[in-house]
Coordinates of C-alpha atoms in Angstrom, one line a residue:
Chain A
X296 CA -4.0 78.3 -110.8
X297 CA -0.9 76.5 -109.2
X298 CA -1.5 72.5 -109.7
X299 CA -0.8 69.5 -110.9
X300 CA -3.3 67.5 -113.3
X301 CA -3.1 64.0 -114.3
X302 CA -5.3 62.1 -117.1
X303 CA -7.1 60.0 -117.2
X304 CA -9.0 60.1 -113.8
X305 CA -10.2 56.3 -114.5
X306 CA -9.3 54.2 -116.5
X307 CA -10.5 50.6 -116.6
X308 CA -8.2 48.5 -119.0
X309 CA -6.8 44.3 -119.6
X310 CA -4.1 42.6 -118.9
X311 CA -1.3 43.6 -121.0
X312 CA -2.5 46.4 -122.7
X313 CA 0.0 49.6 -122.9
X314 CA -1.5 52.5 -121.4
X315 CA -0.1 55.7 -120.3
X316 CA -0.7 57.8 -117.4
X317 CA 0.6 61.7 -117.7
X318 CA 1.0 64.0 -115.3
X319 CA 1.5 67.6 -115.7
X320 CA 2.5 70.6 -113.3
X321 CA 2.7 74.5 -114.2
X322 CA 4.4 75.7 -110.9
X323 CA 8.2 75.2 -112.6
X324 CA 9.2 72.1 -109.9
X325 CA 12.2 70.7 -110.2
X326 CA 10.9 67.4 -108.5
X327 CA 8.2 65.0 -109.6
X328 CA 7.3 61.7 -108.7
X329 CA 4.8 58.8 -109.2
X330 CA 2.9 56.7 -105.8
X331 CA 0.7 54.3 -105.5
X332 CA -2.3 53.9 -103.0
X333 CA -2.9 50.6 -101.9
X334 CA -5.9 49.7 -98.9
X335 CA -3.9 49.2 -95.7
X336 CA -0.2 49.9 -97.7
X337 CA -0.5 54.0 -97.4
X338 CA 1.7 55.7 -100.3
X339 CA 4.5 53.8 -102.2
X340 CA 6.7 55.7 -104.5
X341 CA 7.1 54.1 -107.7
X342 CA 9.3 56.7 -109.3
X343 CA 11.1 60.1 -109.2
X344 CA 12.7 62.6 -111.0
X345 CA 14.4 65.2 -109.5
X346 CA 15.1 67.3 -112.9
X347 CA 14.8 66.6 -116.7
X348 CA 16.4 63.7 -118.1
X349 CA 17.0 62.2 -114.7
X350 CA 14.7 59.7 -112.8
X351 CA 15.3 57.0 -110.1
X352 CA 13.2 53.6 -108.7
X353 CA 11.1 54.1 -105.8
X354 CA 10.2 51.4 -103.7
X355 CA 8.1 49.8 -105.9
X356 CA 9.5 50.3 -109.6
X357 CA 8.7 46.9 -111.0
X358 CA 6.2 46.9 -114.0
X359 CA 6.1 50.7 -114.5
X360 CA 8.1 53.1 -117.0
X361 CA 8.8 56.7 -116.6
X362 CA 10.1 59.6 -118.4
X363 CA 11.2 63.0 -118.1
X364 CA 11.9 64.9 -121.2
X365 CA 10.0 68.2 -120.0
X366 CA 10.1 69.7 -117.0
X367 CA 6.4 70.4 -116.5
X368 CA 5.3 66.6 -117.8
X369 CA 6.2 63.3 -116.4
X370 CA 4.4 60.0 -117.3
X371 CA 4.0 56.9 -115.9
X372 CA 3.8 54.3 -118.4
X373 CA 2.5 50.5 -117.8
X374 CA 3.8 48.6 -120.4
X375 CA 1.6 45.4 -119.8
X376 CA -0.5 46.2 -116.7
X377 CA -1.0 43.4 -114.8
X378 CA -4.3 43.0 -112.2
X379 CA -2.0 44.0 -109.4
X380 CA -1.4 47.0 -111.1
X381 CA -4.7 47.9 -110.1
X382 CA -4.3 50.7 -107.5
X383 CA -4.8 54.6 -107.2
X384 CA -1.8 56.5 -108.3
X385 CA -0.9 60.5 -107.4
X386 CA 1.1 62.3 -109.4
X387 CA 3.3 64.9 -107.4
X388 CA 5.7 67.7 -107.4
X389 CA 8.0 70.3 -105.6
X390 CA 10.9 72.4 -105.6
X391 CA 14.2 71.4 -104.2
X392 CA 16.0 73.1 -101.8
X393 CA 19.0 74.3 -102.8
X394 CA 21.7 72.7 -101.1
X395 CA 19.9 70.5 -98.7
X396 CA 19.0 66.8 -99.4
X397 CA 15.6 66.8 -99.0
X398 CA 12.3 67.8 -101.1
X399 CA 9.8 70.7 -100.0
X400 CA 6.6 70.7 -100.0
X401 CA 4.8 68.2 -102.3
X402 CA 1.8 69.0 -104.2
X403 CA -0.5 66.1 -105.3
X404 CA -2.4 65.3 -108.6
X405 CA -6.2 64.7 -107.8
X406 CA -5.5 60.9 -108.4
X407 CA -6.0 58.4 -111.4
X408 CA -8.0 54.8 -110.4
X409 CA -6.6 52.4 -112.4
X410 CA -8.4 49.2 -112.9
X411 CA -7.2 46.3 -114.7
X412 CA -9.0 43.1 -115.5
Chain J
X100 CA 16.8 54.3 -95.2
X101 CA 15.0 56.3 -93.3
X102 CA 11.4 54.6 -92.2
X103 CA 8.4 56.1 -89.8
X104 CA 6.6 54.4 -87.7
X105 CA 3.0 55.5 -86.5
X106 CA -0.1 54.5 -84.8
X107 CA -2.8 52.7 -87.3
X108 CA -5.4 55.2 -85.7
X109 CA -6.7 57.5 -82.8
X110 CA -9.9 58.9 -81.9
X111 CA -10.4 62.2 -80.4
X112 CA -13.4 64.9 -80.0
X113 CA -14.4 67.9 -81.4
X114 CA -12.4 71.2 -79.6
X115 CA -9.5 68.4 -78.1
X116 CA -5.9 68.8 -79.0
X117 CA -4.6 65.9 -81.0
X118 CA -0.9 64.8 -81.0
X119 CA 0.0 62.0 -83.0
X120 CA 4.3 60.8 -82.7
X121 CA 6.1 59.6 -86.1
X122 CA 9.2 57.9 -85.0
X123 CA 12.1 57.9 -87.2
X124 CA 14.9 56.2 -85.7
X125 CA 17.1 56.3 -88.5
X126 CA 16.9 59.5 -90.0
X127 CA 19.6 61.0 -91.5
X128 CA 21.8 63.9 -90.8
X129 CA 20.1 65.9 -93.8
X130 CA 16.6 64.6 -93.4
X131 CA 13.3 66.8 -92.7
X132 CA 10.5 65.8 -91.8
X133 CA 6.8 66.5 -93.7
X134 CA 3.7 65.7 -92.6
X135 CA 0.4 65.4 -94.8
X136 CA -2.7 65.2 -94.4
X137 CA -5.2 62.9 -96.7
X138 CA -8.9 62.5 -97.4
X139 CA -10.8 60.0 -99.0
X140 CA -10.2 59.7 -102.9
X141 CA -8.3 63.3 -102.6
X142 CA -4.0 63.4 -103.1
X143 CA -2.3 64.0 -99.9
X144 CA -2.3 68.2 -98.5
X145 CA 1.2 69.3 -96.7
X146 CA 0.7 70.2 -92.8
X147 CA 3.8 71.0 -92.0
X148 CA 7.8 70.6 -92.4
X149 CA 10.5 71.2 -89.8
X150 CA 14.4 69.8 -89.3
X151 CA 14.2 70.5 -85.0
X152 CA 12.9 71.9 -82.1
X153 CA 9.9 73.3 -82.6
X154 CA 7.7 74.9 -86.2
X155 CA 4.3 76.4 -85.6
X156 CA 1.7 77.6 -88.7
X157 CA -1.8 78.3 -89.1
X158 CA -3.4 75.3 -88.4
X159 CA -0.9 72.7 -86.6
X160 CA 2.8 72.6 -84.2
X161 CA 5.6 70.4 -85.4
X162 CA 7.6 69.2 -82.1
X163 CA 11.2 67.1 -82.6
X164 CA 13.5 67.0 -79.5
X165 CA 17.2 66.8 -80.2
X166 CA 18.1 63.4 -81.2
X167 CA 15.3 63.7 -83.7
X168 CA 14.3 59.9 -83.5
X169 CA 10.9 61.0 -83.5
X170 CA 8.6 63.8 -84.3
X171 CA 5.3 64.7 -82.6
X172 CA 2.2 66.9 -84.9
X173 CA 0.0 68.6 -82.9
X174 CA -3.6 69.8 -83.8
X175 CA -5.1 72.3 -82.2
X176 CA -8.7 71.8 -80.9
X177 CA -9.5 69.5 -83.6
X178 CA -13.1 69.4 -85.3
X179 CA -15.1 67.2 -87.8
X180 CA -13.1 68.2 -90.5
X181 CA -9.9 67.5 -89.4
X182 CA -10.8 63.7 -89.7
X183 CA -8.7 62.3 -92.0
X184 CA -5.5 60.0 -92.4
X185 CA -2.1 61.7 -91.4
X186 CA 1.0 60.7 -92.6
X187 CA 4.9 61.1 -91.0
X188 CA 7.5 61.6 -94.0
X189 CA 11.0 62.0 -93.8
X190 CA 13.4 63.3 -96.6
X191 CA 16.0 60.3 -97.5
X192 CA 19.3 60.4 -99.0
X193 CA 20.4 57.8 -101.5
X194 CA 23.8 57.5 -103.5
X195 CA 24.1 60.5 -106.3
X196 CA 22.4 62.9 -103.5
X197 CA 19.2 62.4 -104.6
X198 CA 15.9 61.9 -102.5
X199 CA 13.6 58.8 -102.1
X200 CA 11.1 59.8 -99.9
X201 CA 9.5 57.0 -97.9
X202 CA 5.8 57.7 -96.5
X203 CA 5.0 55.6 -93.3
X204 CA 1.3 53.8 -93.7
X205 CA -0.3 57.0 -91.9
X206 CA -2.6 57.6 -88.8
X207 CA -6.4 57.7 -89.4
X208 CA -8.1 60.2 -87.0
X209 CA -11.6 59.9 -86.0
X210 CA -12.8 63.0 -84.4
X211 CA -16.4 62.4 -83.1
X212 CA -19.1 65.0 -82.4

């Protein structure tokens, strides 16, 4: 089945301690990138990556880490999580059409609830 | 960059057609324009994508006139189900070529009995 898994689903953690988030796909997507789900805020992208080895800021990059050395994986790393770190965060990918600056369609992790205390 | 704009909510009724407007005033030459739809504690479901005129599928119609400022999704005789938040997305170009997409805060649609 086509889709895109992320774990943990919850995760309650403190201030300050690392934790990572992964996200894997098995549909062969170029593109991958990391929101964040905020009451009243919608979707903010944190990061992208439009193929291995290469990743961008979103609009809100501050306090997160990615990486892409795979193209099926790409985790989003919190270094020291901070209580407004708290938030629910998709995971997504897609192809990329050739030629045209734009990304197809997306298709979204079920979601990982991140508390931190 | 390219930023939406969309109503906070709207209500309709079961078997009513629904048309919600994203506007877009600066998007770019390249830009297309995705919408989703969202339920509670779920990721976000793609609707529908087009670059102009008119795209039609399954289950909604995808209207942009020609200076592509805005974007109208249309839902065909909506029911409970469709009741959910909907959100206007437009493809952005940044230096290099590559994309940051930008989602606008979304629409929530009530559809009552």
């Amino acid at each position: 089945e086509a889709q895109v898994t992320q774990n943990p689903r919850y995760l309650i953690t403190v201030t300050g301690k690392k934790l990572t988030v992964t996200c894997s796909q098995n549909m062969n997507h170029e593109y991958m990138s990391w929101y964040r789900q905020d009451p009243g805020l919608g979707l903010r992208q944190i990061y992208y990556s439009m193929n291995v080895e290469v990743t961008d800021k979103g609009d809100v990059p501050e306090g997160y880490k990615v990486s892409r050395k795979e193209k099926r994986n790409f985790p989003l790393i919190l270094e020291s999580p901070s209580p407004n770190q708290t938030s629910l965060y998709f995971c997504a990918s897609s192809f990329e059409r050739e030629g045209a600056a734009y990304v197809g369609e997306q298709f979204f992790g079920p979601g990982t609830r991140l508390t931190v205390l | 960059l390219a930023k939406t704009t969309q109503p906070i909510s709207m209500d309709s009724y079961e078997g009513q057609e629904v048309n919600i407007t994203c506007s877009h005033n600066n998007i770019a030459t390249n830009d297309y324009i995705t919408w989703y739809q969202q339920f509670p504690s779920q990721g976000p479901r793609f609707i529908i994508q087009g670059y102009k005129t008119k795209v039609t599928n399954e289950v909604a119609s995808l209207f942009i006139p020609a200076d592509r400022k805005s974007s109208t999704l249309s839902l065909p005789r909506v029911s409970l189900s469709d009741t959910a938040v909907y959100y206007c997305l437009v493809g952005d170009i940044v230096s290099g070529g590559y994309n940051k997409l930008i989602f606008g805060a979304g629409t929530r649609l009530a559809v009552h009995p």
